[in-house]
JSON list of C-alpha atoms in Angstrom, two decimals:
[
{"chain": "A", "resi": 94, "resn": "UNK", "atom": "CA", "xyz": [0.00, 0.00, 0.00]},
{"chain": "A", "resi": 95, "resn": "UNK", "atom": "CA", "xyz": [1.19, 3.88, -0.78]},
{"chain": "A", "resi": 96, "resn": "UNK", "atom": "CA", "xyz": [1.75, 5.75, 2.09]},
{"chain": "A", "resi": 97, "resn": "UNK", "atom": "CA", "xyz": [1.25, 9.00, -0.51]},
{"chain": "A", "resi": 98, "resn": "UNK", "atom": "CA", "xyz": [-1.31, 9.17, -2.49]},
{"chain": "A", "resi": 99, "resn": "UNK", "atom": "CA", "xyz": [-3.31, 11.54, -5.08]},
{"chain": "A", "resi": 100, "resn": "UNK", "atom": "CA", "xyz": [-4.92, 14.12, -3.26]},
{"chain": "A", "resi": 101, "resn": "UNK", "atom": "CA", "xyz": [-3.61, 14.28, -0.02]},
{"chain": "A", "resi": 102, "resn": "UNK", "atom": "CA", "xyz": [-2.27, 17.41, 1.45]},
{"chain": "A", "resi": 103, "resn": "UNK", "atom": "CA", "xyz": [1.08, 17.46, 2.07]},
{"chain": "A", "resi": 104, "resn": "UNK", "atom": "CA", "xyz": [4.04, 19.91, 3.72]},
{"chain": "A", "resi": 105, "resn": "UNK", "atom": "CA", "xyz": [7.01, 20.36, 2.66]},
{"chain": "A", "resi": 106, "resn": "UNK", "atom": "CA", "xyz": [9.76, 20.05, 5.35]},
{"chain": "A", "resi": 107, "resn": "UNK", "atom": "CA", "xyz": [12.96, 20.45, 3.25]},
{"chain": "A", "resi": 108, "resn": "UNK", "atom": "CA", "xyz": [14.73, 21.55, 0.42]},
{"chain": "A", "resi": 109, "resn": "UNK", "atom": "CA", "xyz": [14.38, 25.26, -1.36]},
{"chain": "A", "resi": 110, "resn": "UNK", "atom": "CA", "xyz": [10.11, 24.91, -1.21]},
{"chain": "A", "resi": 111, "resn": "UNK", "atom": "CA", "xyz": [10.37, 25.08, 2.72]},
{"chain": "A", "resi": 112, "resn": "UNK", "atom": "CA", "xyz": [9.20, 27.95, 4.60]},
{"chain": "A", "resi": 113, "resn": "UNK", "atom": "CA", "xyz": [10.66, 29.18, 7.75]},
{"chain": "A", "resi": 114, "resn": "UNK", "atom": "CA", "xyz": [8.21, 31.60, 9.36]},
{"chain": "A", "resi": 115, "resn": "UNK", "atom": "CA", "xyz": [4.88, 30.10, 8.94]},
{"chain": "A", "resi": 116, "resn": "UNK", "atom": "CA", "xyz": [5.41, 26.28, 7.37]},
{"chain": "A", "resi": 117, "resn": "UNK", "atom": "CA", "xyz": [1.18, 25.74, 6.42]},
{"chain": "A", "resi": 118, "resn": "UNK", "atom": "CA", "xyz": [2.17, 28.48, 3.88]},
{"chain": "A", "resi": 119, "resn": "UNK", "atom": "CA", "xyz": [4.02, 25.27, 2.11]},
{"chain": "A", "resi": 120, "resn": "UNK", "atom": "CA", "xyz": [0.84, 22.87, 1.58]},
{"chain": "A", "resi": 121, "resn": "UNK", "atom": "CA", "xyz": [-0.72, 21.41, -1.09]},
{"chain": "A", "resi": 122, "resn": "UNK", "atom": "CA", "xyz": [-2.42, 18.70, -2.62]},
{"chain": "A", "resi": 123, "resn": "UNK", "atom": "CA", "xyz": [-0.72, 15.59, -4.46]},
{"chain": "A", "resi": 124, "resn": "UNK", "atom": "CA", "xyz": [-1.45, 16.26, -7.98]},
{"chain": "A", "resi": 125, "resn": "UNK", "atom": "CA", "xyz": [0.71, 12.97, -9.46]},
{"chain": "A", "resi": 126, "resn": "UNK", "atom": "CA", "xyz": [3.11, 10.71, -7.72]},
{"chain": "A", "resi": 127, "resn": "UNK", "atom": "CA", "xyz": [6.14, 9.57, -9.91]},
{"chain": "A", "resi": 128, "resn": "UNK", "atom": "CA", "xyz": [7.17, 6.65, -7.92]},
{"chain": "A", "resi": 129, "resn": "UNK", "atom": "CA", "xyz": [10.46, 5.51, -10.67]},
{"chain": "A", "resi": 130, "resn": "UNK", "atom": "CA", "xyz": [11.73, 8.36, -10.00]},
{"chain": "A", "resi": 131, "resn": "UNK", "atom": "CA", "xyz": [10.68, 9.36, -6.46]},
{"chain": "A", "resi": 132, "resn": "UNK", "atom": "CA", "xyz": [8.97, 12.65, -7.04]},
{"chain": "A", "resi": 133, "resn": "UNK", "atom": "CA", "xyz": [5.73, 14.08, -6.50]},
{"chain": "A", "resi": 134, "resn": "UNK", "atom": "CA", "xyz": [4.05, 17.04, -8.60]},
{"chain": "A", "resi": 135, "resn": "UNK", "atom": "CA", "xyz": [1.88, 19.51, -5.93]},
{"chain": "A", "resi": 136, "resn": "UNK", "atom": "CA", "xyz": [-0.37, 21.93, -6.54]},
{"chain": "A", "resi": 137, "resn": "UNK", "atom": "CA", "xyz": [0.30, 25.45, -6.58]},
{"chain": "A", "resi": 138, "resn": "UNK", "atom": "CA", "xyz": [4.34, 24.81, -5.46]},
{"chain": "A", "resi": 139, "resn": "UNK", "atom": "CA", "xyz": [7.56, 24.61, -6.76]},
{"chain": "A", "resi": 140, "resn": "UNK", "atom": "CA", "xyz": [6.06, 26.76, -10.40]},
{"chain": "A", "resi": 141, "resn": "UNK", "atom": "CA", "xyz": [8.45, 26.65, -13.05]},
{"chain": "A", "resi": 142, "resn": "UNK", "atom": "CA", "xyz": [8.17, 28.55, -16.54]},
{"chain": "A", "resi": 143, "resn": "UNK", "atom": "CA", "xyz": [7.71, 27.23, -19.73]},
{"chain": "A", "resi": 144, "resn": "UNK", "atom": "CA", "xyz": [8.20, 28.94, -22.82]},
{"chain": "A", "resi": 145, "resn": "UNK", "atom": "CA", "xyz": [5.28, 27.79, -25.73]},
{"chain": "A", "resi": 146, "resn": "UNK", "atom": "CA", "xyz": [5.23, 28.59, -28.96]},
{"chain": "A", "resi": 147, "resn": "UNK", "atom": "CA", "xyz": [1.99, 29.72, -30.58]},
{"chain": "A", "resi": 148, "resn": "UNK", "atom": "CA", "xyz": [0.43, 26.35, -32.37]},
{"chain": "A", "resi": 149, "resn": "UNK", "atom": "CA", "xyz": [-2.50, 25.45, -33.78]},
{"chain": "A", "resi": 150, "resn": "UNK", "atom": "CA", "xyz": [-3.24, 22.92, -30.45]},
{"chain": "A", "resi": 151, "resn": "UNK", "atom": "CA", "xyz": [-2.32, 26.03, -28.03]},
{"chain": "A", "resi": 152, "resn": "UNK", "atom": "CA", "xyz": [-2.96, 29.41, -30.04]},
{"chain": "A", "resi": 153, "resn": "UNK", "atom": "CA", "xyz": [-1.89, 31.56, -27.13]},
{"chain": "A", "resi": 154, "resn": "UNK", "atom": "CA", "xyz": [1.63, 30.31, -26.55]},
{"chain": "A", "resi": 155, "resn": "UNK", "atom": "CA", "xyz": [3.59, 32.71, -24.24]},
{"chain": "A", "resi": 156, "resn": "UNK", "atom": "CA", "xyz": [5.06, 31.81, -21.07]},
{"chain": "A", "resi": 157, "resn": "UNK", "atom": "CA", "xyz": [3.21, 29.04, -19.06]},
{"chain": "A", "resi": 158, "resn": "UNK", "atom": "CA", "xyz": [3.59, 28.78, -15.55]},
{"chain": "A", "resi": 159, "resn": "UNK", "atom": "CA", "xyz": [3.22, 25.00, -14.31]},
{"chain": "A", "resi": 160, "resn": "UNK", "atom": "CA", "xyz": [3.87, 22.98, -10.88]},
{"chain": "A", "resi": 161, "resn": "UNK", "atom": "CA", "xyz": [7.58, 20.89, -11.24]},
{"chain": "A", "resi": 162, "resn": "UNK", "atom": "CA", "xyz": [8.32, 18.06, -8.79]},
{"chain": "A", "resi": 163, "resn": "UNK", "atom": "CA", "xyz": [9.60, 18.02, -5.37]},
{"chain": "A", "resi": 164, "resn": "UNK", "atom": "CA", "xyz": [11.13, 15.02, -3.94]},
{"chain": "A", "resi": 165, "resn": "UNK", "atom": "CA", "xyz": [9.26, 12.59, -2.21]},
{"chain": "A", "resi": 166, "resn": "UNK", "atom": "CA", "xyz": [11.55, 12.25, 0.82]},
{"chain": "A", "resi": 167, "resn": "UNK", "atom": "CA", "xyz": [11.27, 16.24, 1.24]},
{"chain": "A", "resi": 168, "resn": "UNK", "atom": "CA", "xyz": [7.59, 16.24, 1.40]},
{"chain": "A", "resi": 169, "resn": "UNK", "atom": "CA", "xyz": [4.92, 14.67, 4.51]},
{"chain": "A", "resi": 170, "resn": "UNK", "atom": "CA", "xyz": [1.57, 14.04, 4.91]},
{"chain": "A", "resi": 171, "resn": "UNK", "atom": "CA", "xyz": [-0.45, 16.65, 6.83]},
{"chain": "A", "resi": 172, "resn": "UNK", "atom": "CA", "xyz": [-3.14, 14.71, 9.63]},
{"chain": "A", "resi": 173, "resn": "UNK", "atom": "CA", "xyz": [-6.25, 16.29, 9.39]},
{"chain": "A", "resi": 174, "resn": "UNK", "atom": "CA", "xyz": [-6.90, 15.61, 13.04]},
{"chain": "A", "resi": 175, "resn": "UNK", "atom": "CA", "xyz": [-3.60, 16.88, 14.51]},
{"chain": "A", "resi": 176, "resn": "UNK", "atom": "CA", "xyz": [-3.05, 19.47, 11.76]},
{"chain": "A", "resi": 177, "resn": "UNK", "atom": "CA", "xyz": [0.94, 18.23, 11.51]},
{"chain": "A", "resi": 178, "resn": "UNK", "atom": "CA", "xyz": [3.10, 16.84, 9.27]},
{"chain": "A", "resi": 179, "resn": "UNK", "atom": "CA", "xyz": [3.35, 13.23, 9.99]},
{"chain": "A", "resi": 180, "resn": "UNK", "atom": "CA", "xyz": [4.96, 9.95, 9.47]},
{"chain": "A", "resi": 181, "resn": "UNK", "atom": "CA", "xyz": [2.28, 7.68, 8.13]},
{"chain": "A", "resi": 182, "resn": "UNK", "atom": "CA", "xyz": [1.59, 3.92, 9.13]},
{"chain": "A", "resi": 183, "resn": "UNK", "atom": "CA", "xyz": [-0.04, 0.90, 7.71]},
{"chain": "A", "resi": 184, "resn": "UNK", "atom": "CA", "xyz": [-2.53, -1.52, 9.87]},
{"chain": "A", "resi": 185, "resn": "UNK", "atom": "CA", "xyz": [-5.18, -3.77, 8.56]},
{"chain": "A", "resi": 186, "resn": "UNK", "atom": "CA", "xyz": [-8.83, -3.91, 9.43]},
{"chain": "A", "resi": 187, "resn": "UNK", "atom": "CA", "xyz": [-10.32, -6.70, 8.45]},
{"chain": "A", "resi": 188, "resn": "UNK", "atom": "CA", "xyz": [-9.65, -7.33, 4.98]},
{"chain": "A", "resi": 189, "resn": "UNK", "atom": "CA", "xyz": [-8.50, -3.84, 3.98]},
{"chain": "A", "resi": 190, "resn": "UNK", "atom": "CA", "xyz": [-4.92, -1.48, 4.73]},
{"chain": "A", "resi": 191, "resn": "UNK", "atom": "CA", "xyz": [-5.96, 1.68, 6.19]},
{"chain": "A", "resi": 192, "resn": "UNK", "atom": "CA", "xyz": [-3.48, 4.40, 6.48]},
{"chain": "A", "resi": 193, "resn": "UNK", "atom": "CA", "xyz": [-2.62, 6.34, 10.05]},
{"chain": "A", "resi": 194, "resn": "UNK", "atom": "CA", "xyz": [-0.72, 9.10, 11.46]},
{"chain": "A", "resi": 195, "resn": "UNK", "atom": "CA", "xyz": [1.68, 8.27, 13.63]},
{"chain": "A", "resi": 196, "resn": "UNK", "atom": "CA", "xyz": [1.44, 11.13, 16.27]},
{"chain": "A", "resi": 197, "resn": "UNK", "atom": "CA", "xyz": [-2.24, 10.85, 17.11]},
{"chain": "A", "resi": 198, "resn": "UNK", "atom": "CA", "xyz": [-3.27, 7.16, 15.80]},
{"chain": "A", "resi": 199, "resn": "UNK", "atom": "CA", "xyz": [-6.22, 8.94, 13.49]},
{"chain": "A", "resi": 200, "resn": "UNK", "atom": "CA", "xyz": [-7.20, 7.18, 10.30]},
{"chain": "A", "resi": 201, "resn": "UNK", "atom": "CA", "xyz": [-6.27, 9.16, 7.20]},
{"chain": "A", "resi": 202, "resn": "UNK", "atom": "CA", "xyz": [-8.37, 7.15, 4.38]}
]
């Protein structure tokens, strides 16, 4: 079972995305995990610029500003109970994995 998945918010507590003063400036949601390479694309952080030329499939062209990859070891799941960036663990229930933080032992699926 992931421990990340689509749509989960996330923090990020390293590299140049990480924000001293006030760190829940730095969330987002998982838009795509890339596990091959070990990156994950988040909305609304780490924008790069693209330069696009005017074509017929894109008539505006211009520069495009777009969400890059962060690496998944610099990012962690934010508990919506506990409102912190946590480690995440794995128990079953039955016949099903359910995902939990690790600070305050609340379900996160």
């Amino acid at each position: 079972m992931q421990k990340l998945k689509v749509g989960d918010t996330i923090q990020v507590i390293s590299g140049s995305e990480r924000s001293e003063k006030t760190p829940a400036t730095k969330r987002g949601k998982v838009l795509k995990v890339d596990r091959e390479a070990g990156r994950v694309t988040v909305e609304g952080l780490r924008l790069v610029k693209r330069h696009m030329r005017k074509t017929p499939q894109s008539p505006e062209g211009g520069i495009i500003e777009k969400p890059g990859t962060i690496a998944l070891s610099n990012v962690q799941v934010v508990c919506a109970k506990c409102d912190k960036p946590t480690r995440v663990g794995i128990r079953t229930e039955g016949e099903s994995l359910k995902r939990f933080c690790k600070q305050c032992d609340a379900l996160i699926d």
